[in-house]
mmCIF file of C-alpha atoms in Angstrom:
data_model
loop_
_atom_site.group_PDB
_atom_site.id
_atom_site.type_symbol
_atom_site.label_atom_id
_atom_site.label_comp_id
_atom_site.label_asym_id
_atom_site.label_seq_id
_atom_site.Cartn_x
_atom_site.Cartn_y
_atom_site.Cartn_z
ATOM 1 C CA MET A 1242 107.010 23.391 168.020
ATOM 2 C CA SER A 1243 107.856 27.070 168.216
ATOM 3 C CA LYS A 1244 108.628 29.572 165.480
ATOM 4 C CA ASP A 1245 112.184 29.778 166.835
ATOM 5 C CA PHE A 1246 112.563 26.012 166.426
ATOM 6 C CA TRP A 1247 111.507 26.143 162.784
ATOM 7 C CA ASP A 1248 113.517 29.260 161.988
ATOM 8 C CA LYS A 1249 116.615 27.512 163.349
ATOM 9 C CA ARG A 1250 115.925 24.316 161.397
ATOM 10 C CA TYR A 1251 115.266 26.164 158.157
ATOM 11 C CA SER A 1252 118.311 28.421 158.584
ATOM 12 C CA GLU A 1253 120.627 25.429 158.165
ATOM 13 C CA GLU A 1254 122.507 25.386 154.877
ATOM 14 C CA GLU A 1255 120.951 22.154 153.643
ATOM 15 C CA PHE A 1256 117.240 21.870 152.892
ATOM 16 C CA ALA A 1257 115.722 20.161 155.932
ATOM 17 C CA TYR A 1258 113.324 17.989 153.919
ATOM 18 C CA GLY A 1259 115.086 18.015 150.586
ATOM 19 C CA THR A 1260 114.280 19.856 147.386
ATOM 20 C CA THR A 1261 112.233 17.220 145.572
ATOM 21 C CA PRO A 1262 108.444 17.102 146.015
ATOM 22 C CA ASN A 1263 106.614 14.747 148.307
ATOM 23 C CA GLU A 1264 105.995 11.555 146.310
ATOM 24 C CA PHE A 1265 102.259 11.376 147.021
ATOM 25 C CA VAL A 1266 101.652 15.038 146.232
ATOM 26 C CA LYS A 1267 103.626 14.674 143.000
ATOM 27 C CA SER A 1268 101.616 11.607 141.979
ATOM 28 C CA VAL A 1269 98.360 13.534 142.413
ATOM 29 C CA ILE A 1270 99.230 16.894 140.885
ATOM 30 C CA ASP A 1271 100.965 15.323 137.888
ATOM 31 C CA LYS A 1272 97.457 14.316 136.736
ATOM 32 C CA LEU A 1273 95.772 17.689 137.298
ATOM 33 C CA LYS A 1274 95.276 20.653 135.007
ATOM 34 C CA PRO A 1275 97.229 23.614 136.422
ATOM 35 C CA GLY A 1276 95.320 26.426 138.109
ATOM 36 C CA LYS A 1277 95.665 28.350 141.369
ATOM 37 C CA ALA A 1278 97.237 26.470 144.291
ATOM 38 C CA LEU A 1279 97.750 27.167 147.986
ATOM 39 C CA PHE A 1280 100.420 25.328 150.013
ATOM 40 C CA LEU A 1281 99.991 25.599 153.784
ATOM 41 C CA GLY A 1282 102.900 25.214 156.192
ATOM 42 C CA GLU A 1283 105.048 24.941 153.091
ATOM 43 C CA GLY A 1284 108.440 25.444 154.708
ATOM 44 C CA GLU A 1285 111.299 25.539 152.215
ATOM 45 C CA GLY A 1286 109.055 25.255 149.186
ATOM 46 C CA ARG A 1287 109.827 21.880 147.618
ATOM 47 C CA ASN A 1288 106.189 21.112 146.763
ATOM 48 C CA ALA A 1289 105.219 24.657 145.808
ATOM 49 C CA VAL A 1290 108.198 24.982 143.468
ATOM 50 C CA TYR A 1291 107.382 21.670 141.809
ATOM 51 C CA ALA A 1292 103.786 22.773 141.210
ATOM 52 C CA ALA A 1293 104.999 26.064 139.770
ATOM 53 C CA SER A 1294 107.243 24.130 137.373
ATOM 54 C CA LEU A 1295 104.093 22.465 136.026
ATOM 55 C CA GLY A 1296 102.427 25.799 135.388
ATOM 56 C CA TRP A 1297 100.460 26.304 138.602
ATOM 57 C CA ASN A 1298 99.963 29.811 139.985
ATOM 58 C CA VAL A 1299 101.337 29.094 143.447
ATOM 59 C CA HIS A 1300 100.870 30.743 146.824
ATOM 60 C CA ALA A 1301 102.744 29.343 149.833
ATOM 61 C CA VAL A 1302 102.263 30.181 153.518
ATOM 62 C CA ASP A 1303 104.505 29.574 156.525
ATOM 63 C CA PHE A 1304 105.498 31.508 159.635
ATOM 64 C CA SER A 1305 109.241 31.095 159.184
ATOM 65 C CA GLU A 1306 111.272 33.860 157.528
ATOM 66 C CA SER A 1307 114.231 31.530 156.969
ATOM 67 C CA ALA A 1308 111.916 29.041 155.250
ATOM 68 C CA LYS A 1309 110.678 31.758 152.905
ATOM 69 C CA GLU A 1310 114.235 32.767 151.997
ATOM 70 C CA LYS A 1311 115.122 29.206 151.032
ATOM 71 C CA ALA A 1312 111.853 28.664 149.176
ATOM 72 C CA LEU A 1313 112.383 31.761 147.060
ATOM 73 C CA LYS A 1314 115.967 30.680 146.353
ATOM 74 C CA LEU A 1315 114.726 27.221 145.315
ATOM 75 C CA ALA A 1316 112.155 28.837 143.050
ATOM 76 C CA SER A 1317 114.816 31.055 141.490
ATOM 77 C CA ASP A 1318 117.144 28.088 140.980
ATOM 78 C CA ASN A 1319 114.307 26.336 139.137
ATOM 79 C CA ASN A 1320 113.362 29.408 137.094
ATOM 80 C CA VAL A 1321 109.851 29.655 138.520
ATOM 81 C CA VAL A 1322 107.976 32.193 140.614
ATOM 82 C CA ILE A 1323 106.018 31.480 143.787
ATOM 83 C CA ASN A 1324 104.160 33.901 146.035
ATOM 84 C CA TYR A 1325 105.055 33.406 149.691
ATOM 85 C CA THR A 1326 103.267 34.883 152.706
ATOM 86 C CA ILE A 1327 104.677 34.916 156.233
ATOM 87 C CA SER A 1328 101.802 34.120 158.592
ATOM 88 C CA ASP A 1329 100.874 31.712 161.343
ATOM 89 C CA LEU A 1330 98.031 29.612 160.006
ATOM 90 C CA GLU A 1331 95.704 30.310 162.920
ATOM 91 C CA ASN A 1332 95.469 33.943 161.792
ATOM 92 C CA TYR A 1333 95.881 33.505 158.041
ATOM 93 C CA GLN A 1334 93.197 35.280 156.022
ATOM 94 C CA PHE A 1335 91.661 32.702 153.707
ATOM 95 C CA ILE A 1336 89.940 34.003 150.569
ATOM 96 C CA GLU A 1337 86.719 32.259 149.553
ATOM 97 C CA ASN A 1338 86.463 30.340 146.281
ATOM 98 C CA LYS A 1339 89.989 31.188 145.131
ATOM 99 C CA TYR A 1340 91.968 27.969 144.717
ATOM 100 C CA ASP A 1341 91.798 24.906 142.491
ATOM 101 C CA MET A 1342 94.090 22.976 144.851
ATOM 102 C CA ILE A 1343 95.196 23.263 148.474
ATOM 103 C CA VAL A 1344 98.057 21.119 149.760
ATOM 104 C CA MET A 1345 99.086 20.218 153.312
ATOM 105 C CA VAL A 1346 102.151 18.013 153.789
ATOM 106 C CA PHE A 1347 103.047 16.856 157.309
ATOM 107 C CA LEU A 1348 101.218 19.776 158.886
ATOM 108 C CA HIS A 1349 100.690 18.884 162.550
ATOM 109 C CA LEU A 1350 98.968 21.405 164.792
ATOM 110 C CA PRO A 1351 96.639 21.341 167.815
ATOM 111 C CA ALA A 1352 93.031 20.318 167.178
ATOM 112 C CA LYS A 1353 91.666 23.821 167.775
ATOM 113 C CA ILE A 1354 93.948 25.287 165.103
ATOM 114 C CA ASN A 1355 93.252 22.391 162.719
ATOM 115 C CA GLN A 1356 89.560 23.266 162.886
ATOM 116 C CA ILE A 1357 90.296 26.846 161.816
ATOM 117 C CA ILE A 1358 92.682 25.803 159.040
ATOM 118 C CA PHE A 1359 90.450 23.137 157.556
ATOM 119 C CA GLU A 1360 87.355 25.336 157.617
ATOM 120 C CA GLY A 1361 89.316 28.141 155.970
ATOM 121 C CA SER A 1362 90.831 25.824 153.402
ATOM 122 C CA ILE A 1363 87.516 24.336 152.381
ATOM 123 C CA SER A 1364 85.981 27.801 152.009
ATOM 124 C CA SER A 1365 88.980 28.796 149.848
ATOM 125 C CA LEU A 1366 88.511 25.949 147.419
ATOM 126 C CA LYS A 1367 86.560 26.525 144.235
ATOM 127 C CA VAL A 1368 83.870 24.013 143.362
ATOM 128 C CA THR A 1369 85.714 20.912 141.999
ATOM 129 C CA GLY A 1370 88.852 22.133 143.827
ATOM 130 C CA LYS A 1371 90.954 19.492 145.570
ATOM 131 C CA LEU A 1372 92.437 19.251 149.060
ATOM 132 C CA ILE A 1373 95.554 17.054 149.037
ATOM 133 C CA ILE A 1374 97.098 15.835 152.284
ATOM 134 C CA GLU A 1375 99.876 13.586 153.444
ATOM 135 C CA THR A 1376 100.192 13.446 157.209
ATOM 136 C CA PHE A 1377 101.638 11.199 159.876
ATOM 137 C CA SER A 1378 99.176 8.763 161.438
ATOM 138 C CA LYS A 1379 99.090 7.965 165.136
ATOM 139 C CA GLU A 1380 101.201 4.852 164.444
ATOM 140 C CA GLN A 1381 104.080 7.194 163.593
ATOM 141 C CA ILE A 1382 104.643 7.627 167.339
ATOM 142 C CA ASN A 1383 106.567 4.314 167.183
ATOM 143 C CA ASN A 1384 108.908 5.461 164.400
ATOM 144 C CA SER A 1385 111.980 7.692 164.348
ATOM 145 C CA SER A 1386 111.574 9.096 160.833
ATOM 146 C CA GLY A 1387 110.056 12.452 161.804
ATOM 147 C CA GLY A 1388 106.887 14.064 163.053
ATOM 148 C CA PRO A 1389 105.709 15.122 166.514
ATOM 149 C CA LYS A 1390 106.106 12.850 169.525
ATOM 150 C CA ASP A 1391 102.620 13.723 170.745
ATOM 151 C CA LEU A 1392 99.652 11.509 169.844
ATOM 152 C CA GLN A 1393 97.335 14.509 170.013
ATOM 153 C CA LEU A 1394 99.184 16.068 167.070
ATOM 154 C CA LEU A 1395 99.043 12.913 164.928
ATOM 155 C CA PHE A 1396 96.006 11.914 162.869
ATOM 156 C CA SER A 1397 93.628 8.994 162.616
ATOM 157 C CA GLU A 1398 91.552 8.488 159.484
ATOM 158 C CA SER A 1399 88.375 9.322 161.401
ATOM 159 C CA GLU A 1400 89.844 12.598 162.676
ATOM 160 C CA LEU A 1401 90.836 13.576 159.156
ATOM 161 C CA LEU A 1402 87.398 12.700 157.808
ATOM 162 C CA ASP A 1403 85.736 14.719 160.561
ATOM 163 C CA LEU A 1404 87.728 17.781 159.456
ATOM 164 C CA THR A 1405 86.887 17.253 155.784
ATOM 165 C CA PHE A 1406 83.246 16.161 156.066
ATOM 166 C CA GLN A 1407 82.171 18.942 153.671
ATOM 167 C CA LEU A 1408 84.268 17.440 150.891
ATOM 168 C CA GLN A 1409 83.756 14.346 148.786
ATOM 169 C CA THR A 1410 86.532 11.883 149.622
ATOM 170 C CA ASN A 1411 88.237 10.731 146.430
ATOM 171 C CA PHE A 1412 91.132 8.919 148.067
ATOM 172 C CA LEU A 1413 91.977 7.839 151.602
ATOM 173 C CA GLU A 1414 94.758 5.457 152.534
ATOM 174 C CA SER A 1415 96.761 4.593 155.623
ATOM 175 C CA LYS A 1416 100.120 3.203 154.604
ATOM 176 C CA THR A 1417 103.568 2.316 155.882
ATOM 177 C CA ILE A 1418 106.180 3.851 153.599
ATOM 178 C CA TYR A 1419 109.911 4.534 153.568
ATOM 179 C CA LEU A 1420 110.656 8.249 153.710
ATOM 180 C CA ASN A 1421 113.748 9.751 152.129
ATOM 181 C CA GLU A 1422 113.121 13.495 152.368
ATOM 182 C CA GLY A 1423 116.207 15.394 153.465
ATOM 183 C CA ALA A 1424 117.918 14.920 156.814
ATOM 184 C CA TYR A 1425 114.808 14.904 159.000
ATOM 185 C CA HIS A 1426 112.435 12.530 157.202
ATOM 186 C CA ILE A 1427 114.329 9.269 156.742
ATOM 187 C CA GLY A 1428 113.127 5.756 157.446
ATOM 188 C CA LYS A 1429 109.959 3.770 158.018
ATOM 189 C CA ALA A 1430 106.918 6.003 158.410
ATOM 190 C CA ASP A 1431 103.180 5.551 158.924
ATOM 191 C CA VAL A 1432 101.164 8.055 156.941
ATOM 192 C CA ILE A 1433 97.638 8.900 155.875
ATOM 193 C CA ARG A 1434 97.088 10.082 152.319
ATOM 194 C CA TYR A 1435 93.935 11.962 151.378
ATOM 195 C CA VAL A 1436 92.341 13.701 148.408
ATOM 196 C CA GLY A 1437 89.008 15.445 148.827
ATOM 197 C CA VAL A 1438 86.945 17.413 146.302
ATOM 198 C CA LYS A 1439 84.617 20.335 146.883
ATOM 199 C CA ILE A 1440 81.237 19.611 145.313
#
């Protein structure tokens, strides 16, 4: 979907996907010692702001100006600070060995761009750093709770593992859940949840 599409969605008064963190991401980072974190395709900032509230030094990236505005407002409302860069992820300049955690939540892009993003992300992780992902599986094509209506943009476990082969897989699960994240993620959903560690 285009930048214009996302700018329009994020310019609505309400937060498109709510202001509370993704349940899976929360369950993982609640157990981690805070450090430096990168949130990719972070949109309106719900996960980045939550991490910052736990003491993480947070950097968020998205290509939508209206998303950034709402993310910074959410951070201010929660008395935390997040750094937010406007960039499309295909051209984002990853910095090697910088982050203790990188998070991708429902980030669905063409395979060619995924290759660039995952390679960059893995290079940006410190040793023992974690990559945390929740994404829609290919079964999500049958649901109306969000995500792209293009199988090529949805994941299988094997596709995710191919992109993360350099990491040690700590957790991998395909699951049917009930989403309740703002106006655009509501209802039965089929997701893949992943945690990988750089060794």
